Amino acid sequence: MNQKQSQDTICIQGGWEPKNGHPRVLPIYQSTTFKYETSEQMGRLFDLEENGYFYTRLANPTNDAVADKICKLEGGTAAMLTSSGQAANMYAVLNICSAGDHIVSAATIYGGTSNLFTVTLKRFGIECTLVDPDAPREEIEKAFRPNTKAVFGETIANPALVVLDLEKFAALARSHGVPFIVDNTFATPINCRPIEWGAHIVTHSTTKYMDGHAMAVGGCIVDSGNFDWEAHKDKFPGLTTPDESYHGIVYTERFGKGAYITKATAQLMRDMGSIQSPQNAFLLNIGLETLHLRMPRHCENALKVAEYLKSREDVAWVKYPGLKGDAHYELARKYMPHGTCGVISFGLKGGREAAAVFMDRLKLAAIVTHVADARTSVLHPASHTHRQLSDEQLVEAGVDPSMIRFSVGIEGADDIIEDIRQALE
């Protein structure tokens, strides 16, 4: 399909191109395995000498079609689906890091990712330094070490709503010869394409806006194909030296721009198996077909709600990058001129206690451990998603202990505002 097509058309038609007599709608290939006529054919697949399907843990036609659609939306060269956004971020890092390596990450990232980087990967022997994303470049520069292998950040931090200065972080990554990994879950490629601003690898929790219905957990990794692994050969031996588990294949030599995703699939997915089920990929595709329609409505509704909250005496503060006067408003206008996301953070003058009372009184908005789908939902990060962090760690992650994370859906904006009003009063 022509790469120059609009995002709207890619959302509807990208990834699946039926041939004569094929199903018009992407089918669910609900099979663990695929048949071949000869033993030799199957052997060539296992040696990565031919493309094809032989076991769904490694590749599946439904998954590949959906990964290809997301790849086109992001402007990448190759992509793979994972079982969750957490798995996507874990694979994105493990594909280039091993024991003794180090990564630099924005401190404001999602609590689950922060825990993955600072606790779980630490047990693997991979260290992470968290940095203030708004700090001057010279300050962030100090976090880099000779063994640093990647820089990580989120386009819009969950739930801190800090907009990452993509060009600043891309420049830091370039100057240290490491890839820049960006989690683009909240903005989605409809509102921001990080690769155009210098990102090398983009990840998603497809569970959020991409799925849009809160039906299917999933993740995705998109590779831009723009990082020159060979130019930094010594730093990334996993990609540039023989893989003995595949008869000495050198991924960069054999697969060129497809090296990163091929290694992640053939090696990490083979060994760790965090595959997205074809059924979930099918549901994700249904969500993607309306992503270009839903995102503008999420942003439009969120701005109305943010303006209403800002007008109220009992609201202590409101954080929404699309709101004039917000600390990240100018960065949002630069990187996301058509809108940011549907998530708002705010605090009440009554603090933590008032947040609980307010949430219990809501009728339309539901208290759920989820964010970014068609229905309005609410959460208190300090009590829920970030419960494992101390107040000091919460502040470092950009999470005020009084913060309410309000995910504005695509219902009628007036109905959402009325629900907030009655809960506050």
CSV table of C-alpha atoms in Angstrom, one decimal:
chain,number,residue,atom,x,y,z
A,1,MET,CA,0.0,0.0,0.0
A,2,ASN,CA,1.2,3.5,-0.8
A,3,GLN,CA,3.1,5.0,2.1
A,4,LYS,CA,1.9,8.5,1.2
A,5,GLN,CA,-1.7,7.6,2.2
A,6,SER,CA,-3.3,9.6,5.0
A,7,GLN,CA,-3.5,8.3,8.5
A,8,ASP,CA,-7.3,8.1,8.1
A,9,THR,CA,-6.9,5.7,5.2
A,10,ILE,CA,-4.2,3.6,6.9
A,11,CYS,CA,-6.4,3.2,10.0
A,12,ILE,CA,-9.1,1.7,7.8
A,13,GLN,CA,-7.1,-0.2,5.1
A,14,GLY,CA,-3.5,-0.5,6.3
A,15,GLY,CA,-1.9,-3.9,7.0
A,16,TRP,CA,-4.5,-6.3,5.3
A,17,GLU,CA,-4.6,-6.3,1.5
A,18,PRO,CA,-6.9,-9.1,0.4
A,19,LYS,CA,-6.3,-10.7,-3.0
A,20,ASN,CA,-8.9,-12.0,-5.4
A,21,GLY,CA,-11.4,-14.1,-3.5
A,22,HIS,CA,-9.9,-13.5,-0.1
A,23,PRO,CA,-11.9,-12.2,2.9
A,24,ARG,CA,-12.4,-8.4,2.8
A,25,VAL,CA,-12.1,-8.2,6.6
A,26,LEU,CA,-8.9,-9.3,8.3
A,27,PRO,CA,-9.5,-12.9,9.5
A,28,ILE,CA,-8.5,-14.4,12.8
A,29,TYR,CA,-5.9,-17.0,12.1
A,30,GLN,CA,-6.7,-18.9,15.3
A,31,SER,CA,-4.1,-21.6,14.9
A,32,THR,CA,-1.0,-22.4,16.9
A,33,THR,CA,0.7,-24.0,13.9
A,34,PHE,CA,0.9,-24.1,10.1
A,35,LYS,CA,1.3,-27.0,7.7
A,36,TYR,CA,4.1,-27.6,5.2
A,37,GLU,CA,4.6,-30.2,2.5
A,38,THR,CA,8.2,-31.1,3.1
A,39,SER,CA,10.6,-31.3,6.0
A,40,GLU,CA,13.1,-29.2,4.0
A,41,GLN,CA,10.7,-26.3,3.8
A,42,MET,CA,10.1,-26.3,7.5
A,43,GLY,CA,13.9,-26.4,8.1
A,44,ARG,CA,14.5,-23.3,6.0
A,45,LEU,CA,11.9,-21.4,8.1
A,46,PHE,CA,13.7,-22.4,11.3
A,47,ASP,CA,17.0,-21.2,9.8
A,48,LEU,CA,15.5,-17.8,8.9
A,49,GLU,CA,16.3,-18.5,5.3
A,50,GLU,CA,12.7,-18.0,4.2
A,51,ASN,CA,9.8,-16.0,5.5
A,52,GLY,CA,6.7,-17.9,6.5
A,53,TYR,CA,4.5,-19.0,9.4
A,54,PHE,CA,5.2,-22.1,11.3
A,55,TYR,CA,4.3,-21.4,15.0
A,56,THR,CA,2.2,-18.5,16.3
A,57,ARG,CA,4.6,-17.7,19.2
A,58,LEU,CA,7.0,-16.5,16.5
A,59,ALA,CA,4.6,-15.1,13.9
A,60,ASN,CA,0.9,-15.2,12.9
A,61,PRO,CA,-0.8,-13.6,9.8
A,62,THR,CA,-3.4,-11.7,11.9
A,63,ASN,CA,-0.8,-10.3,14.2
A,64,ASP,CA,1.5,-9.4,11.3
A,65,ALA,CA,-1.3,-7.5,9.5
A,66,VAL,CA,-2.1,-5.4,12.6
A,67,ALA,CA,1.6,-4.8,13.4
A,68,ASP,CA,2.1,-3.6,9.8
A,69,LYS,CA,-0.8,-1.2,10.1
A,70,ILE,CA,0.7,0.3,13.3
A,71,CYS,CA,4.1,0.4,11.5
A,72,LYS,CA,2.6,2.4,8.7
A,73,LEU,CA,0.8,4.8,11.1
A,74,GLU,CA,4.1,5.5,12.8
A,75,GLY,CA,6.2,5.7,9.6
A,76,GLY,CA,8.5,2.8,10.6
A,77,THR,CA,10.1,0.0,8.7
A,78,ALA,CA,9.2,-3.0,10.8
A,79,ALA,CA,7.0,-3.8,13.8
A,80,MET,CA,5.9,-6.6,16.1
A,81,LEU,CA,3.0,-7.1,18.5
A,82,THR,CA,3.4,-8.2,22.1
A,83,SER,CA,1.1,-9.4,24.8
A,84,SER,CA,1.0,-6.0,26.6
A,85,GLY,CA,2.6,-2.6,26.7
A,86,GLN,CA,4.8,-3.7,29.6
A,87,ALA,CA,6.1,-6.6,27.4
A,88,ALA,CA,6.8,-4.1,24.5
A,89,ASN,CA,8.9,-1.9,26.7
A,90,MET,CA,10.7,-4.9,28.2
A,91,TYR,CA,11.6,-6.4,24.8
A,92,ALA,CA,12.5,-3.0,23.4
A,93,VAL,CA,15.2,-2.7,26.1
A,94,LEU,CA,16.3,-6.4,26.4
A,95,ASN,CA,16.7,-6.5,22.6
A,96,ILE,CA,19.8,-4.3,23.0
A,97,CYS,CA,20.8,-4.5,26.7
A,98,SER,CA,22.2,-7.3,28.8
A,99,ALA,CA,23.8,-7.7,32.2
A,100,GLY,CA,26.2,-4.9,32.9
A,101,ASP,CA,24.4,-2.4,30.6
A,102,HIS,CA,22.7,0.9,31.6
A,103,ILE,CA,19.8,3.0,30.3
A,104,VAL,CA,18.8,6.6,30.8
A,105,SER,CA,15.0,7.3,31.2
A,106,ALA,CA,12.8,10.2,31.9
A,107,ALA,CA,11.7,10.0,35.6
A,108,THR,CA,8.1,10.9,34.8
A,109,ILE,CA,7.2,7.7,33.0
A,110,TYR,CA,4.3,5.4,33.9
A,111,GLY,CA,4.8,3.7,37.3
A,112,GLY,CA,4.8,0.2,35.9
A,113,THR,CA,7.5,1.0,33.4
A,114,SER,CA,9.5,2.8,36.1
A,115,ASN,CA,9.3,-0.3,38.3
A,116,LEU,CA,10.3,-2.5,35.3
A,117,PHE,CA,13.4,-0.4,34.7
A,118,THR,CA,14.5,0.3,38.3
A,119,VAL,CA,13.6,-2.9,40.1
A,120,THR,CA,13.0,-5.9,37.7
A,121,LEU,CA,15.7,-5.1,35.1
A,122,LYS,CA,18.1,-4.3,37.9
A,123,ARG,CA,17.8,-8.0,38.9
A,124,PHE,CA,18.8,-8.8,35.3
A,125,GLY,CA,21.9,-6.7,35.8
A,126,ILE,CA,20.7,-3.7,33.8
A,127,GLU,CA,20.8,-0.4,35.6
A,128,CYS,CA,18.6,2.7,34.9
A,129,THR,CA,19.2,6.3,35.8
A,130,LEU,CA,16.0,8.5,36.0
A,131,VAL,CA,16.3,12.1,34.9
A,132,ASP,CA,14.1,15.1,35.1
A,133,PRO,CA,12.9,15.4,31.4
A,134,ASP,CA,12.5,19.2,31.8
A,135,ALA,CA,16.1,19.6,33.0
A,136,PRO,CA,18.6,21.4,30.7
A,137,ARG,CA,20.5,19.1,28.3
A,138,GLU,CA,23.8,19.7,30.1
A,139,GLU,CA,22.2,18.3,33.3
A,140,ILE,CA,20.7,15.2,31.6
A,141,GLU,CA,24.1,14.7,29.9
A,142,LYS,CA,25.6,13.8,33.3
A,143,ALA,CA,23.5,10.6,33.6
A,144,PHE,CA,25.2,9.0,30.6
A,145,ARG,CA,27.9,6.4,31.1
A,146,PRO,CA,30.2,4.4,28.8
A,147,ASN,CA,27.9,1.4,29.2
A,148,THR,CA,24.7,3.4,28.4
A,149,LYS,CA,22.7,1.6,25.6
A,150,ALA,CA,19.5,3.5,25.3
A,151,VAL,CA,17.4,6.6,26.2
A,152,PHE,CA,13.8,6.2,27.0
A,153,GLY,CA,10.8,8.6,27.5
A,154,GLU,CA,7.0,8.9,26.9
A,155,THR,CA,5.6,11.5,24.4
A,156,ILE,CA,3.0,12.4,27.1
A,157,ALA,CA,3.8,10.9,30.5
A,158,ASN,CA,1.2,8.8,32.2
A,159,PRO,CA,-0.1,10.2,34.5
A,160,ALA,CA,2.2,13.3,35.0
A,161,LEU,CA,1.2,14.6,31.5
A,162,VAL,CA,4.7,16.0,30.9
A,163,VAL,CA,5.3,16.5,27.2
A,164,LEU,CA,8.8,15.2,26.3
A,165,ASP,CA,11.1,17.5,24.4
A,166,LEU,CA,11.7,14.9,21.6
A,167,GLU,CA,14.3,16.9,19.8
A,168,LYS,CA,16.4,17.5,23.0
A,169,PHE,CA,16.3,13.8,23.8
A,170,ALA,CA,17.0,12.7,20.3
A,171,ALA,CA,20.1,15.0,20.2
A,172,LEU,CA,21.3,13.4,23.5
A,173,ALA,CA,20.8,9.9,22.1
A,174,ARG,CA,22.7,10.8,18.9
A,175,SER,CA,25.6,12.4,20.7
A,176,HIS,CA,26.1,9.2,22.8
A,177,GLY,CA,25.6,6.8,19.9
A,178,VAL,CA,22.5,5.1,21.4
A,179,PRO,CA,18.9,4.6,20.2
A,180,PHE,CA,16.1,6.8,21.5
A,181,ILE,CA,13.1,4.7,22.5
A,182,VAL,CA,9.7,6.6,22.8
A,183,ASP,CA,6.5,5.2,24.3
A,184,ASN,CA,3.8,6.9,22.3
A,185,THR,CA,0.8,5.4,24.0
A,186,PHE,CA,-1.0,8.6,25.0
A,187,ALA,CA,-0.5,10.7,21.9
A,188,THR,CA,-0.9,7.9,19.4
A,189,PRO,CA,0.5,8.3,15.9
A,190,ILE,CA,-2.7,10.3,15.1
A,191,ASN,CA,-1.4,13.2,17.2
A,192,CYS,CA,2.4,12.6,17.2
A,193,ARG,CA,4.9,10.6,15.1
A,194,PRO,CA,8.1,10.5,17.2
A,195,ILE,CA,10.2,9.0,14.4
A,196,GLU,CA,9.8,12.3,12.5
A,197,TRP,CA,11.4,14.1,15.6
A,198,GLY,CA,14.4,11.7,15.8
A,199,ALA,CA,13.1,8.7,17.8
A,200,HIS,CA,14.6,5.4,16.6
A,201,ILE,CA,12.1,2.9,18.3
A,202,VAL,CA,8.5,3.6,19.3
A,203,THR,CA,6.5,1.4,21.7
A,204,HIS,CA,2.8,1.3,22.6
A,205,SER,CA,0.4,-0.1,25.1
A,206,THR,CA,-2.2,-0.9,22.4
A,207,THR,CA,-4.5,-1.6,25.4
A,208,LYS,CA,-5.3,2.2,25.6
A,209,TYR,CA,-6.5,4.4,22.7
A,210,MET,CA,-5.5,2.0,19.9
A,211,ASP,CA,-7.9,-0.7,21.2
A,212,GLY,CA,-10.2,2.0,22.5
A,213,HIS,CA,-12.8,-0.4,23.9
A,214,ALA,CA,-11.0,-1.8,27.0
A,215,MET,CA,-11.4,-5.2,25.5
A,216,ALA,CA,-7.9,-6.4,24.7
A,217,VAL,CA,-4.5,-6.0,26.4
A,218,GLY,CA,-1.6,-5.7,24.0
A,219,GLY,CA,1.6,-3.9,23.0
A,220,CYS,CA,3.6,-3.0,19.9
A,221,ILE,CA,7.2,-2.2,19.1
A,222,VAL,CA,7.9,-0.2,15.9
A,223,ASP,CA,11.5,0.2,14.5
A,224,SER,CA,12.3,3.2,12.4
A,225,GLY,CA,15.2,1.5,10.7
A,226,ASN,CA,17.1,4.7,11.2
A,227,PHE,CA,19.6,3.7,13.8
A,228,ASP,CA,23.0,2.5,12.4
A,229,TRP,CA,23.8,-0.5,14.6
A,230,GLU,CA,26.9,-1.3,12.5
A,231,ALA,CA,28.3,2.2,13.2
A,232,HIS,CA,28.2,1.4,16.9
A,233,LYS,CA,29.1,-2.3,16.5
A,234,ASP,CA,30.9,-2.8,19.8
A,235,LYS,CA,27.9,-1.4,21.8
A,236,PHE,CA,25.4,-3.8,20.3
A,237,PRO,CA,27.0,-7.2,19.8
A,238,GLY,CA,23.6,-8.9,19.9
A,239,LEU,CA,22.8,-7.4,16.6
A,240,THR,CA,26.2,-7.1,15.0
A,241,THR,CA,28.0,-10.4,15.9
A,242,PRO,CA,27.0,-14.0,15.2
A,243,ASP,CA,24.0,-15.4,17.1
A,244,GLU,CA,25.0,-19.0,17.9
A,245,SER,CA,21.4,-20.0,18.6
A,246,TYR,CA,20.7,-19.4,14.9
A,247,HIS,CA,23.8,-21.0,13.2
A,248,GLY,CA,25.8,-17.8,13.6
A,249,ILE,CA,23.5,-15.4,11.8
A,250,VAL,CA,24.5,-11.7,12.1
A,251,TYR,CA,21.2,-9.8,12.2
A,252,THR,CA,22.5,-6.6,10.7
A,253,GLU,CA,24.2,-8.4,7.8
A,254,ARG,CA,21.3,-10.7,7.0
A,255,PHE,CA,18.3,-8.4,7.6
A,256,GLY,CA,19.6,-4.8,7.2
A,257,LYS,CA,16.9,-2.3,8.4
A,258,GLY,CA,14.8,-5.3,9.6
A,259,ALA,CA,17.6,-6.5,12.0
A,260,TYR,CA,16.1,-5.1,15.3
A,261,ILE,CA,12.6,-6.5,14.9
A,262,THR,CA,13.8,-9.8,13.4
A,263,LYS,CA,16.1,-10.3,16.5
A,264,ALA,CA,13.3,-9.4,18.9
A,265,THR,CA,11.0,-11.9,17.2
A,266,ALA,CA,13.4,-14.7,16.4
A,267,GLN,CA,15.3,-14.5,19.8
A,268,LEU,CA,13.3,-12.8,22.5
A,269,MET,CA,9.8,-13.9,21.5
A,270,ARG,CA,11.1,-17.4,20.8
A,271,ASP,CA,12.6,-17.6,24.3
A,272,MET,CA,10.1,-15.6,26.4
A,273,GLY,CA,6.9,-15.9,24.4
A,274,SER,CA,4.9,-12.7,25.3
A,275,ILE,CA,2.9,-13.0,22.1
A,276,GLN,CA,-0.4,-11.2,21.5
A,277,SER,CA,-3.2,-13.7,20.8
A,278,PRO,CA,-4.6,-13.5,17.2
A,279,GLN,CA,-8.1,-12.9,18.8
A,280,ASN,CA,-6.7,-9.8,20.7
A,281,ALA,CA,-5.0,-8.6,17.5
A,282,PHE,CA,-8.3,-8.9,15.6
A,283,LEU,CA,-10.0,-6.8,18.3
A,284,LEU,CA,-7.2,-4.3,18.3
A,285,ASN,CA,-7.6,-3.9,14.6
A,286,ILE,CA,-11.3,-3.0,15.0
A,287,GLY,CA,-10.2,-0.3,17.4
A,288,LEU,CA,-7.5,1.0,15.0
A,289,GLU,CA,-10.2,1.5,12.3
A,290,THR,CA,-11.7,4.4,14.3
A,291,LEU,CA,-8.6,5.8,16.0
A,292,HIS,CA,-8.5,8.8,13.6
A,293,LEU,CA,-12.1,9.6,14.5
A,294,ARG,CA,-11.9,9.0,18.2
A,295,MET,CA,-8.6,10.9,19.1
A,296,PRO,CA,-9.9,14.4,18.0
A,297,ARG,CA,-13.1,13.8,20.1
A,298,HIS,CA,-11.1,12.7,23.1
A,299,CYS,CA,-9.0,15.9,22.8
A,300,GLU,CA,-12.0,18.2,22.2
A,301,ASN,CA,-13.8,16.8,25.3
A,302,ALA,CA,-10.7,16.9,27.5
A,303,LEU,CA,-10.1,20.5,26.7
A,304,LYS,CA,-13.7,21.4,27.7
A,305,VAL,CA,-13.4,19.5,30.9
A,306,ALA,CA,-10.0,21.0,31.7
A,307,GLU,CA,-11.3,24.5,31.2
A,308,TYR,CA,-14.3,23.7,33.5
A,309,LEU,CA,-12.1,22.3,36.2
A,310,LYS,CA,-9.8,25.4,36.0
A,311,SER,CA,-12.8,27.6,36.6
A,312,ARG,CA,-13.8,26.0,39.9
A,313,GLU,CA,-12.8,27.4,43.3
A,314,ASP,CA,-12.5,23.9,44.9
A,315,VAL,CA,-10.0,22.7,42.3
A,316,ALA,CA,-6.4,23.4,43.5
A,317,TRP,CA,-4.7,22.8,40.1
A,318,VAL,CA,-5.2,21.3,36.7
A,319,LYS,CA,-2.6,19.7,34.4
A,320,TYR,CA,-3.5,19.3,30.7
A,321,PRO,CA,-0.9,20.0,28.0
A,322,GLY,CA,-3.6,21.2,25.6
A,323,LEU,CA,-4.7,24.0,28.1
A,324,LYS,CA,-3.3,27.5,27.6
A,325,GLY,CA,-0.9,28.4,30.4
A,326,ASP,CA,0.0,24.8,31.0
A,327,ALA,CA,3.8,24.3,31.7
A,328,HIS,CA,4.0,22.0,28.6
A,329,TYR,CA,1.5,23.9,26.3
A,330,GLU,CA,4.2,25.2,24.0
A,331,LEU,CA,5.9,21.8,23.7
A,332,ALA,CA,2.5,20.3,23.0
A,333,ARG,CA,1.8,22.8,20.3
A,334,LYS,CA,5.2,22.1,18.7
A,335,TYR,CA,5.0,18.3,18.7
A,336,MET,CA,1.2,17.8,18.7
A,337,PRO,CA,-0.4,20.7,17.0
A,338,HIS,CA,-3.7,18.8,16.4
A,339,GLY,CA,-4.2,17.7,20.0
A,340,THR,CA,-2.6,15.8,22.8
A,341,CYS,CA,-4.8,13.1,24.5
A,342,GLY,CA,-7.9,12.8,26.6
A,343,VAL,CA,-6.3,12.4,30.0
A,344,ILE,CA,-6.3,15.2,32.6
A,345,SER,CA,-4.6,15.4,36.0
A,346,PHE,CA,-6.0,17.6,38.7
A,347,GLY,CA,-6.0,18.0,42.5
A,348,LEU,CA,-8.7,19.2,44.9
A,349,LYS,CA,-8.1,21.8,47.7
A,350,GLY,CA,-9.1,19.1,50.1
A,351,GLY,CA,-6.1,16.9,49.0
A,352,ARG,CA,-6.0,13.1,49.2
A,353,GLU,CA,-9.1,12.7,51.3
A,354,ALA,CA,-11.2,15.0,49.1
A,355,ALA,CA,-10.1,13.0,46.0
A,356,ALA,CA,-11.5,9.7,47.5
A,357,VAL,CA,-14.8,11.4,48.3
A,358,PHE,CA,-15.1,13.0,44.9
A,359,MET,CA,-14.4,9.7,43.1
A,360,ASP,CA,-16.9,7.8,45.1
A,361,ARG,CA,-19.6,10.3,44.1
A,362,LEU,CA,-19.1,10.1,40.4
A,363,LYS,CA,-21.9,8.3,38.4
A,364,LEU,CA,-20.9,8.5,34.7
A,365,ALA,CA,-17.1,8.2,35.2
A,366,ALA,CA,-16.1,4.8,36.6
A,367,ILE,CA,-13.2,4.0,39.0
A,368,VAL,CA,-11.2,1.5,37.0
A,369,THR,CA,-7.5,0.6,36.7
A,370,HIS,CA,-7.5,1.7,33.1
A,371,VAL,CA,-7.2,4.8,31.1
A,372,ALA,CA,-7.6,6.0,27.5
A,373,ASP,CA,-10.7,4.2,26.2
A,374,ALA,CA,-14.1,5.4,24.9
A,375,ARG,CA,-15.6,5.6,28.4
A,376,THR,CA,-14.7,8.2,30.9
A,377,SER,CA,-12.8,6.8,33.8
A,378,VAL,CA,-11.0,8.0,37.0
A,379,LEU,CA,-8.2,6.9,39.2
A,380,HIS,CA,-6.1,8.1,42.1
A,381,PRO,CA,-2.5,7.1,41.2
A,382,ALA,CA,-1.1,7.5,44.7
A,383,SER,CA,-3.7,5.0,46.0
A,384,HIS,CA,-3.8,2.7,42.9
A,385,THR,CA,-1.2,2.5,40.1
A,386,HIS,CA,1.6,4.1,42.0
A,387,ARG,CA,0.8,2.7,45.4
A,388,GLN,CA,4.2,1.1,45.7
A,389,LEU,CA,6.0,4.5,45.6
A,390,SER,CA,6.7,6.7,48.6
A,391,ASP,CA,5.6,10.3,48.6
A,392,GLU,CA,9.1,11.4,47.6
A,393,GLN,CA,9.2,8.9,44.7
A,394,LEU,CA,5.7,10.1,43.7
A,395,VAL,CA,6.9,13.6,43.4
A,396,GLU,CA,10.0,12.5,41.4
A,397,ALA,CA,7.7,10.7,39.0
A,398,GLY,CA,5.7,13.9,38.6
A,399,VAL,CA,2.7,12.5,40.6
A,400,ASP,CA,1.3,14.8,43.2
A,401,PRO,CA,-0.1,12.6,46.1
A,402,SER,CA,-3.4,14.5,45.7
A,403,MET,CA,-3.5,13.9,41.9
A,404,ILE,CA,-6.7,12.5,40.3
A,405,ARG,CA,-6.2,11.0,36.8
A,406,PHE,CA,-9.3,11.7,34.8
A,407,SER,CA,-9.5,10.0,31.4
A,408,VAL,CA,-12.1,11.8,29.4
A,409,GLY,CA,-14.1,9.6,27.1
A,410,ILE,CA,-16.1,10.3,23.9
A,411,GLU,CA,-19.5,10.7,25.5
A,412,GLY,CA,-21.2,14.1,25.4
A,413,ALA,CA,-18.9,16.7,27.0
A,414,ASP,CA,-21.8,18.3,28.8
A,415,ASP,CA,-22.7,15.0,30.5
A,416,ILE,CA,-19.1,14.5,31.7
A,417,ILE,CA,-19.0,18.0,33.1
A,418,GLU,CA,-22.3,17.6,34.8
A,419,ASP,CA,-21.1,14.4,36.5
A,420,ILE,CA,-18.0,16.3,37.8
A,421,ARG,CA,-20.2,19.2,39.0
A,422,GLN,CA,-22.5,17.0,41.0
A,423,ALA,CA,-19.6,15.0,42.5
A,424,LEU,CA,-17.8,18.2,43.6
A,425,GLU,CA,-21.0,19.8,45.0
